[in-house]
Amino acid sequence: MGKFQTRGKEERDQRRGNAQGLVFNKDFGQHILKNPLVVDGIIEKSGMRSTDTVLEIGPGTGNMTVKMLEKSKKVIACEVDPRMVAELQKRVMGTPQQYKLQMLVGDVLRADLPFFDVCVANMPYQISSPFVFKLLLHRPFFRCAVLMFQREFAQRLVAKPGDALYCRLSVNTQMLARVDMVMKVGKNNFRPPPKVESSVVRIVVHNPPPPINFQEWDGLVRLAFVRKNKTLLSSFKSKVCMCARVSPSVCACVCVCVVGVGVGVCCNIDSHQKHMFHMLPIPIISATCTIDQTSYQPDIVEIASCYPLNTIVLFSVISSYDRCAPNPYMVIDLIRMMCFWR
């Protein structure tokens, strides 16, 4: 009986949409936020100012847009559906807010984001992950973003080490930004109602960002979370990563090795940034290794024998000759010895 009642409610919502001249497109994930209290709460949590330029993703019919136009200097609304664009423009036409609205028509993942201070979004849930990282890597920096996500996705964003939902998304997002859960939003606050519950999160990007190569870091995290039900030892054994990027401008490079397993990564970062790797769920040892330029092979053997198996060793490599970054070939030999020792 409950299934038929739910289906009847969805049909009534669909007819109501038709009465407005709009048929909501499921391919675009169109679920219009209709509860004004939730809209007010999202705007309040964003800390919007009268001098702010706001980027809104997925404005829909403009329930949130018209309120943000009253509180901000300018709203840049990105919408993929031309019908929604026309509906929103018609809604503000002839009002003082008409000249404060700028429309961007197209796919936000393919578009170049403009400058903005605050981002507010009730976006299609299928683009949540790529949009989050597009936003986190956007420059120049913005002040904050308040975004609506599927609840499970939001819980993954804020998950801590040891939680069941802690994953690669959690590690990478929390390395680049501070993420807080703001509110829970039930499915009945949307028209038509989605099949899942939703949550709102607030993202504040770290400024300055951690000075690491994100692609190299993400490659290491990908190895750690490659299979949910596999141990880290099995994951590292099945994937061997060996690379070296040593710049003459740095005094030391940081190597990440899993002793005896066959994984090594040499990152072009300074030693004081090593705390980033402690977010990985595996035992970590920090050390500093000094290699003699003339006879470095015995030094490497001695270094590799000092650490236990199946442990990430995070160490700085410097040259004993001039206290600068060693020859890249030395680093590669050191990584090889550490990874395949014993």
Short mmCIF file of C-alpha atoms in Angstrom, two decimals:
data_model
loop_
_atom_site.label_atom_id
_atom_site.label_comp_id
_atom_site.label_asym_id
_atom_site.label_seq_id
_atom_site.Cartn_x
_atom_site.Cartn_y
_atom_site.Cartn_z
CA MET A 1 0.00 0.00 0.00
CA GLY A 2 2.83 2.35 0.89
CA LYS A 3 4.47 1.80 -2.51
CA PHE A 4 1.30 2.90 -4.34
CA GLN A 5 0.95 5.96 -2.10
CA THR A 6 4.53 6.98 -2.86
CA ARG A 7 4.02 6.49 -6.60
CA GLY A 8 0.84 8.57 -6.47
CA LYS A 9 2.69 11.39 -4.70
CA GLU A 10 5.42 11.36 -7.34
CA GLU A 11 2.79 11.56 -10.08
CA ARG A 12 1.12 14.54 -8.37
CA ASP A 13 4.50 16.30 -8.13
CA GLN A 14 5.09 15.57 -11.81
CA ARG A 15 1.68 17.00 -12.73
CA ARG A 16 2.45 20.09 -10.63
CA GLY A 17 5.66 20.51 -12.60
CA ASN A 18 3.70 20.17 -15.84
CA ALA A 19 1.26 22.84 -14.61
CA GLN A 20 4.23 25.23 -14.34
CA GLY A 21 5.20 24.40 -17.92
CA LEU A 22 8.26 22.38 -16.83
CA VAL A 23 8.93 18.65 -16.96
CA PHE A 24 11.85 17.78 -14.71
CA ASN A 25 14.61 15.90 -16.50
CA LYS A 26 15.89 12.88 -14.57
CA ASP A 27 18.99 12.70 -16.77
CA PHE A 28 20.07 16.06 -15.32
CA GLY A 29 19.19 14.97 -11.78
CA GLN A 30 16.71 17.81 -11.39
CA HIS A 31 15.21 17.93 -7.89
CA ILE A 32 14.07 21.44 -6.97
CA LEU A 33 14.60 22.48 -3.35
CA LYS A 34 11.19 23.78 -2.27
CA ASN A 35 11.49 24.25 1.51
CA PRO A 36 12.23 27.97 2.21
CA LEU A 37 13.60 27.15 5.68
CA VAL A 38 16.27 24.89 4.19
CA VAL A 39 17.10 27.57 1.60
CA ASP A 40 17.51 30.18 4.34
CA GLY A 41 19.67 27.79 6.38
CA ILE A 42 22.05 27.15 3.48
CA ILE A 43 22.45 30.88 2.80
CA GLU A 44 23.05 31.57 6.48
CA LYS A 45 25.73 28.85 6.78
CA SER A 46 27.59 30.29 3.79
CA GLY A 47 28.22 33.55 5.65
CA MET A 48 27.27 35.53 2.56
CA ARG A 49 28.17 39.25 2.50
CA SER A 50 26.78 42.15 0.51
CA THR A 51 30.11 42.47 -1.34
CA ASP A 52 30.36 38.81 -2.36
CA THR A 53 30.23 37.28 -5.81
CA VAL A 54 28.38 33.98 -5.49
CA LEU A 55 28.70 30.97 -7.79
CA GLU A 56 25.58 28.81 -7.83
CA ILE A 57 25.55 25.40 -9.48
CA GLY A 58 22.15 24.08 -10.52
CA PRO A 59 19.86 27.05 -9.75
CA GLY A 60 16.80 25.30 -11.16
CA THR A 61 13.76 27.56 -11.02
CA GLY A 62 15.60 30.04 -8.77
CA ASN A 63 14.16 29.45 -5.29
CA MET A 64 17.60 29.98 -3.76
CA THR A 65 18.89 32.34 -6.43
CA VAL A 66 16.38 35.13 -5.78
CA LYS A 67 17.24 35.17 -2.07
CA MET A 68 20.98 35.24 -2.75
CA LEU A 69 20.53 38.13 -5.17
CA GLU A 70 19.11 40.16 -2.27
CA LYS A 71 22.08 39.41 -0.01
CA SER A 72 25.05 39.52 -2.40
CA LYS A 73 26.69 41.79 -4.94
CA LYS A 74 26.38 39.34 -7.84
CA VAL A 75 25.24 35.78 -8.52
CA ILE A 76 26.77 33.68 -11.31
CA ALA A 77 24.37 30.79 -11.92
CA CYS A 78 25.57 27.77 -13.93
CA GLU A 79 22.74 25.70 -15.45
CA VAL A 80 22.87 22.99 -18.10
CA ASP A 81 19.15 23.02 -18.97
CA PRO A 82 18.12 25.97 -21.22
CA ARG A 83 14.51 25.67 -20.01
CA MET A 84 15.59 26.36 -16.43
CA VAL A 85 17.71 29.27 -17.63
CA ALA A 86 14.69 30.85 -19.30
CA GLU A 87 12.52 30.23 -16.22
CA LEU A 88 15.04 31.90 -13.91
CA GLN A 89 15.58 34.89 -16.20
CA LYS A 90 11.81 35.35 -16.48
CA ARG A 91 11.53 35.23 -12.69
CA VAL A 92 13.92 38.14 -12.09
CA MET A 93 12.99 40.17 -15.16
CA GLY A 94 11.86 43.70 -14.30
CA THR A 95 13.25 43.55 -10.75
CA PRO A 96 16.31 45.39 -9.33
CA GLN A 97 18.07 41.99 -9.08
CA GLN A 98 17.94 41.46 -12.84
CA TYR A 99 21.30 43.16 -13.41
CA LYS A 100 22.99 41.26 -10.56
CA LEU A 101 22.38 37.87 -12.21
CA GLN A 102 24.80 36.34 -14.70
CA MET A 103 23.92 33.04 -16.38
CA LEU A 104 26.41 30.41 -17.54
CA VAL A 105 24.74 27.81 -19.75
CA GLY A 106 26.51 24.46 -20.05
CA ASP A 107 28.23 21.63 -18.20
CA VAL A 108 30.01 22.96 -15.12
CA LEU A 109 32.63 20.18 -15.31
CA ARG A 110 33.73 21.39 -18.76
CA ALA A 111 33.45 25.11 -18.08
CA ASP A 112 36.17 27.36 -16.68
CA LEU A 113 34.97 28.60 -13.32
CA PRO A 114 35.02 32.40 -12.90
CA PHE A 115 36.21 34.30 -9.85
CA PHE A 116 33.85 33.99 -6.88
CA ASP A 117 33.86 34.38 -3.11
CA VAL A 118 31.23 31.81 -2.13
CA CYS A 119 29.92 28.72 -3.91
CA VAL A 120 26.43 27.37 -3.20
CA ALA A 121 25.16 24.30 -5.03
CA ASN A 122 22.23 21.91 -5.20
CA MET A 123 23.78 19.97 -8.02
CA PRO A 124 23.03 16.61 -9.65
CA TYR A 125 24.43 13.97 -7.34
CA GLN A 126 26.10 12.05 -10.18
CA ILE A 127 28.73 14.80 -10.63
CA SER A 128 29.49 15.23 -6.91
CA SER A 129 32.99 13.75 -6.82
CA PRO A 130 34.48 15.38 -9.96
CA PHE A 131 32.96 18.74 -9.04
CA VAL A 132 34.40 18.65 -5.51
CA PHE A 133 37.94 18.21 -6.79
CA LYS A 134 37.43 20.76 -9.56
CA LEU A 135 36.37 23.17 -6.83
CA LEU A 136 39.24 22.31 -4.46
CA LEU A 137 41.85 22.85 -7.17
CA HIS A 138 40.26 26.10 -8.39
CA ARG A 139 42.39 29.25 -8.30
CA PRO A 140 42.15 31.99 -7.13
CA PHE A 141 40.97 30.83 -3.72
CA PHE A 142 37.38 31.27 -2.60
CA ARG A 143 36.20 31.78 0.97
CA CYS A 144 33.87 28.81 1.39
CA ALA A 145 31.46 26.47 -0.39
CA VAL A 146 28.14 25.14 0.93
CA LEU A 147 27.07 22.13 -1.12
CA MET A 148 24.15 19.68 -1.14
CA PHE A 149 25.12 16.01 -1.56
CA GLN A 150 23.67 12.58 -1.20
CA ARG A 151 23.97 11.74 2.50
CA GLU A 152 26.34 8.80 2.10
CA PHE A 153 28.67 10.90 -0.08
CA ALA A 154 28.62 13.70 2.52
CA GLN A 155 29.45 11.20 5.26
CA ARG A 156 32.44 9.99 3.25
CA LEU A 157 33.69 13.56 2.93
CA VAL A 158 33.76 14.06 6.72
CA ALA A 159 34.75 10.50 7.73
CA LYS A 160 37.74 10.11 10.05
CA PRO A 161 40.42 7.37 10.16
CA GLY A 162 38.85 4.23 11.58
CA ASP A 163 35.34 4.99 10.32
CA ALA A 164 33.69 2.45 8.03
CA LEU A 165 33.20 5.10 5.34
CA TYR A 166 36.80 6.42 5.47
CA CYS A 167 38.14 6.23 1.91
CA ARG A 168 40.33 7.88 -0.71
CA LEU A 169 37.77 10.67 -1.07
CA SER A 170 38.04 11.41 2.67
CA VAL A 171 41.84 11.55 2.64
CA ASN A 172 42.18 13.78 -0.41
CA THR A 173 39.37 16.16 0.50
CA GLN A 174 40.52 16.67 4.10
CA MET A 175 44.11 17.20 2.96
CA LEU A 176 43.01 20.12 0.76
CA ALA A 177 40.20 21.60 2.88
CA ARG A 178 38.28 21.61 6.14
CA VAL A 179 34.93 19.86 5.70
CA ASP A 180 32.01 20.12 8.15
CA MET A 181 28.53 18.61 8.08
CA VAL A 182 26.02 21.46 8.26
CA MET A 183 22.55 19.93 8.12
CA LYS A 184 20.51 16.93 7.03
CA VAL A 185 17.82 17.42 4.41
CA GLY A 186 14.99 14.93 3.95
CA LYS A 187 13.81 13.81 0.53
CA ASN A 188 10.39 15.48 1.02
CA ASN A 189 12.03 18.92 0.81
CA PHE A 190 12.49 18.44 -2.95
CA ARG A 191 10.17 18.37 -5.94
CA PRO A 192 10.13 15.72 -7.25
CA PRO A 193 11.52 13.89 -4.19
CA PRO A 194 14.75 11.91 -4.84
CA LYS A 195 15.15 8.30 -3.77
CA VAL A 196 17.92 9.13 -1.27
CA GLU A 197 18.37 11.40 1.73
CA SER A 198 20.60 14.46 1.42
CA SER A 199 23.03 16.45 3.55
CA VAL A 200 24.68 19.86 3.30
CA VAL A 201 28.43 20.27 3.89
CA ARG A 202 30.60 23.35 4.26
CA ILE A 203 34.04 23.31 2.64
CA VAL A 204 36.81 25.79 3.48
CA VAL A 205 39.94 25.35 1.35
CA HIS A 206 43.32 25.46 3.10
CA ASN A 207 45.14 28.64 2.14
CA PRO A 208 48.02 28.26 1.46
CA PRO A 209 47.52 24.71 0.14
CA PRO A 210 49.82 21.86 1.18
CA PRO A 211 52.90 22.18 -1.08
CA ILE A 212 52.79 18.71 -2.64
CA ASN A 213 52.24 17.28 -6.08
CA PHE A 214 48.60 16.20 -5.89
CA GLN A 215 48.90 13.64 -8.71
CA GLU A 216 51.75 11.83 -6.94
CA TRP A 217 49.94 11.94 -3.61
CA ASP A 218 46.70 10.67 -5.14
CA GLY A 219 48.59 7.81 -6.76
CA LEU A 220 49.86 6.65 -3.37
CA VAL A 221 46.42 6.98 -1.76
CA ARG A 222 44.86 5.09 -4.68
CA LEU A 223 47.19 2.17 -3.94
CA ALA A 224 46.21 2.20 -0.27
CA PHE A 225 42.48 2.07 -1.05
CA VAL A 226 42.61 0.05 -4.28
CA ARG A 227 40.42 -2.78 -2.93
CA LYS A 228 38.11 -2.34 0.04
CA ASN A 229 38.39 -5.94 1.25
CA LYS A 230 42.10 -6.44 0.54
CA THR A 231 44.84 -5.85 3.07
CA LEU A 232 47.31 -3.08 2.38
CA LEU A 233 50.05 -5.69 2.02
CA SER A 234 48.14 -7.42 -0.79
CA SER A 235 47.36 -4.11 -2.49
CA PHE A 236 50.99 -3.00 -2.43
CA LYS A 237 52.21 -6.39 -3.65
CA SER A 238 49.93 -6.24 -6.67
CA LYS A 239 51.01 -2.71 -7.62
CA VAL A 240 54.62 -1.59 -7.97
CA CYS A 241 55.17 2.14 -8.26
CA MET A 242 58.69 3.41 -8.84
CA CYS A 243 59.36 7.03 -9.74
CA ALA A 244 61.88 9.76 -8.97
CA ARG A 245 61.53 13.51 -9.37
CA VAL A 246 64.38 15.33 -7.65
CA SER A 247 64.75 19.06 -8.18
CA PRO A 248 68.10 20.82 -7.65
CA SER A 249 66.21 23.64 -5.94
CA VAL A 250 65.29 21.56 -2.90
CA CYS A 251 67.76 20.57 -0.22
CA ALA A 252 66.18 17.16 0.33
CA CYS A 253 63.63 14.89 -1.24
CA VAL A 254 61.15 12.74 0.62
CA CYS A 255 60.93 9.04 -0.23
CA VAL A 256 58.03 6.82 0.70
CA CYS A 257 58.84 3.12 0.77
CA VAL A 258 57.00 0.02 1.91
CA VAL A 259 59.81 -2.22 3.08
CA GLY A 260 59.97 -5.61 1.41
CA VAL A 261 56.71 -5.17 -0.50
CA GLY A 262 57.76 -3.51 -3.72
CA VAL A 263 56.34 -0.02 -3.58
CA GLY A 264 58.36 3.17 -3.61
CA VAL A 265 57.53 6.77 -4.35
CA CYS A 266 59.99 9.64 -4.40
CA CYS A 267 58.20 12.97 -3.95
CA ASN A 268 59.56 16.38 -4.73
CA ILE A 269 58.61 17.86 -1.35
CA ASP A 270 60.48 18.99 1.73
CA SER A 271 60.86 16.91 4.85
CA HIS A 272 58.59 19.09 7.02
CA GLN A 273 55.61 18.03 4.86
CA LYS A 274 55.96 14.37 5.82
CA HIS A 275 53.03 14.57 8.25
CA MET A 276 50.66 14.38 5.25
CA PHE A 277 51.40 10.69 4.88
CA HIS A 278 50.32 9.89 8.43
CA MET A 279 46.73 10.03 7.15
CA LEU A 280 47.31 6.61 5.55
CA PRO A 281 46.12 3.57 7.57
CA ILE A 282 49.49 1.79 7.84
CA PRO A 283 52.41 1.94 10.35
CA ILE A 284 54.77 4.80 9.52
CA ILE A 285 58.40 5.40 10.48
CA SER A 286 60.14 8.72 9.83
CA ALA A 287 63.89 8.93 9.31
CA THR A 288 66.68 10.92 7.66
CA CYS A 289 69.21 9.16 5.43
CA THR A 290 72.59 10.58 4.47
CA ILE A 291 74.30 9.02 1.45
CA ASP A 292 77.95 9.34 0.53
CA GLN A 293 78.27 10.42 -3.11
CA THR A 294 81.40 8.30 -3.68
CA SER A 295 80.40 4.94 -2.18
CA TYR A 296 76.66 5.01 -1.68
CA GLN A 297 75.92 1.29 -2.30
CA PRO A 298 77.07 0.06 1.16
CA ASP A 299 75.18 2.95 2.78
CA ILE A 300 71.96 1.89 1.03
CA VAL A 301 72.34 -1.73 2.21
CA GLU A 302 72.85 -0.55 5.79
CA ILE A 303 69.84 1.78 5.60
CA ALA A 304 67.53 -0.87 4.11
CA SER A 305 68.32 -3.39 6.84
CA CYS A 306 67.24 -1.07 9.65
CA TYR A 307 63.47 -1.13 9.13
CA PRO A 308 60.81 -3.83 9.64
CA LEU A 309 58.88 -5.43 6.83
CA ASN A 310 55.46 -4.14 5.68
CA THR A 311 56.02 -0.67 7.11
CA ILE A 312 55.94 2.66 5.34
CA VAL A 313 59.29 4.36 5.85
CA LEU A 314 59.06 8.07 5.20
CA PHE A 315 62.54 9.54 5.01
CA SER A 316 64.54 12.48 3.73
CA VAL A 317 67.52 11.75 1.51
CA ILE A 318 70.43 14.17 1.51
CA SER A 319 73.97 14.00 0.21
CA SER A 320 76.83 13.95 2.73
CA TYR A 321 79.05 15.80 0.26
CA ASP A 322 77.24 19.13 -0.10
CA ARG A 323 74.07 18.60 2.00
CA CYS A 324 71.90 19.00 -1.08
CA ALA A 325 69.59 16.70 -3.01
CA PRO A 326 71.48 13.57 -4.14
CA ASN A 327 71.81 12.21 -7.64
CA PRO A 328 68.43 10.86 -8.82
CA TYR A 329 70.01 7.49 -9.60
CA MET A 330 71.05 7.18 -5.96
CA VAL A 331 67.47 7.77 -4.91
CA ILE A 332 66.18 5.13 -7.30
CA ASP A 333 68.71 2.60 -5.97
CA LEU A 334 67.71 3.42 -2.41
CA ILE A 335 64.03 2.95 -3.18
CA ARG A 336 64.72 -0.35 -4.93
CA MET A 337 66.72 -1.67 -1.99
CA MET A 338 64.10 -0.57 0.53
CA CYS A 339 61.20 -2.04 -1.43
CA PHE A 340 62.68 -5.43 -2.21
CA TRP A 341 64.86 -5.89 0.85
CA ARG A 342 64.67 -9.39 2.36
#
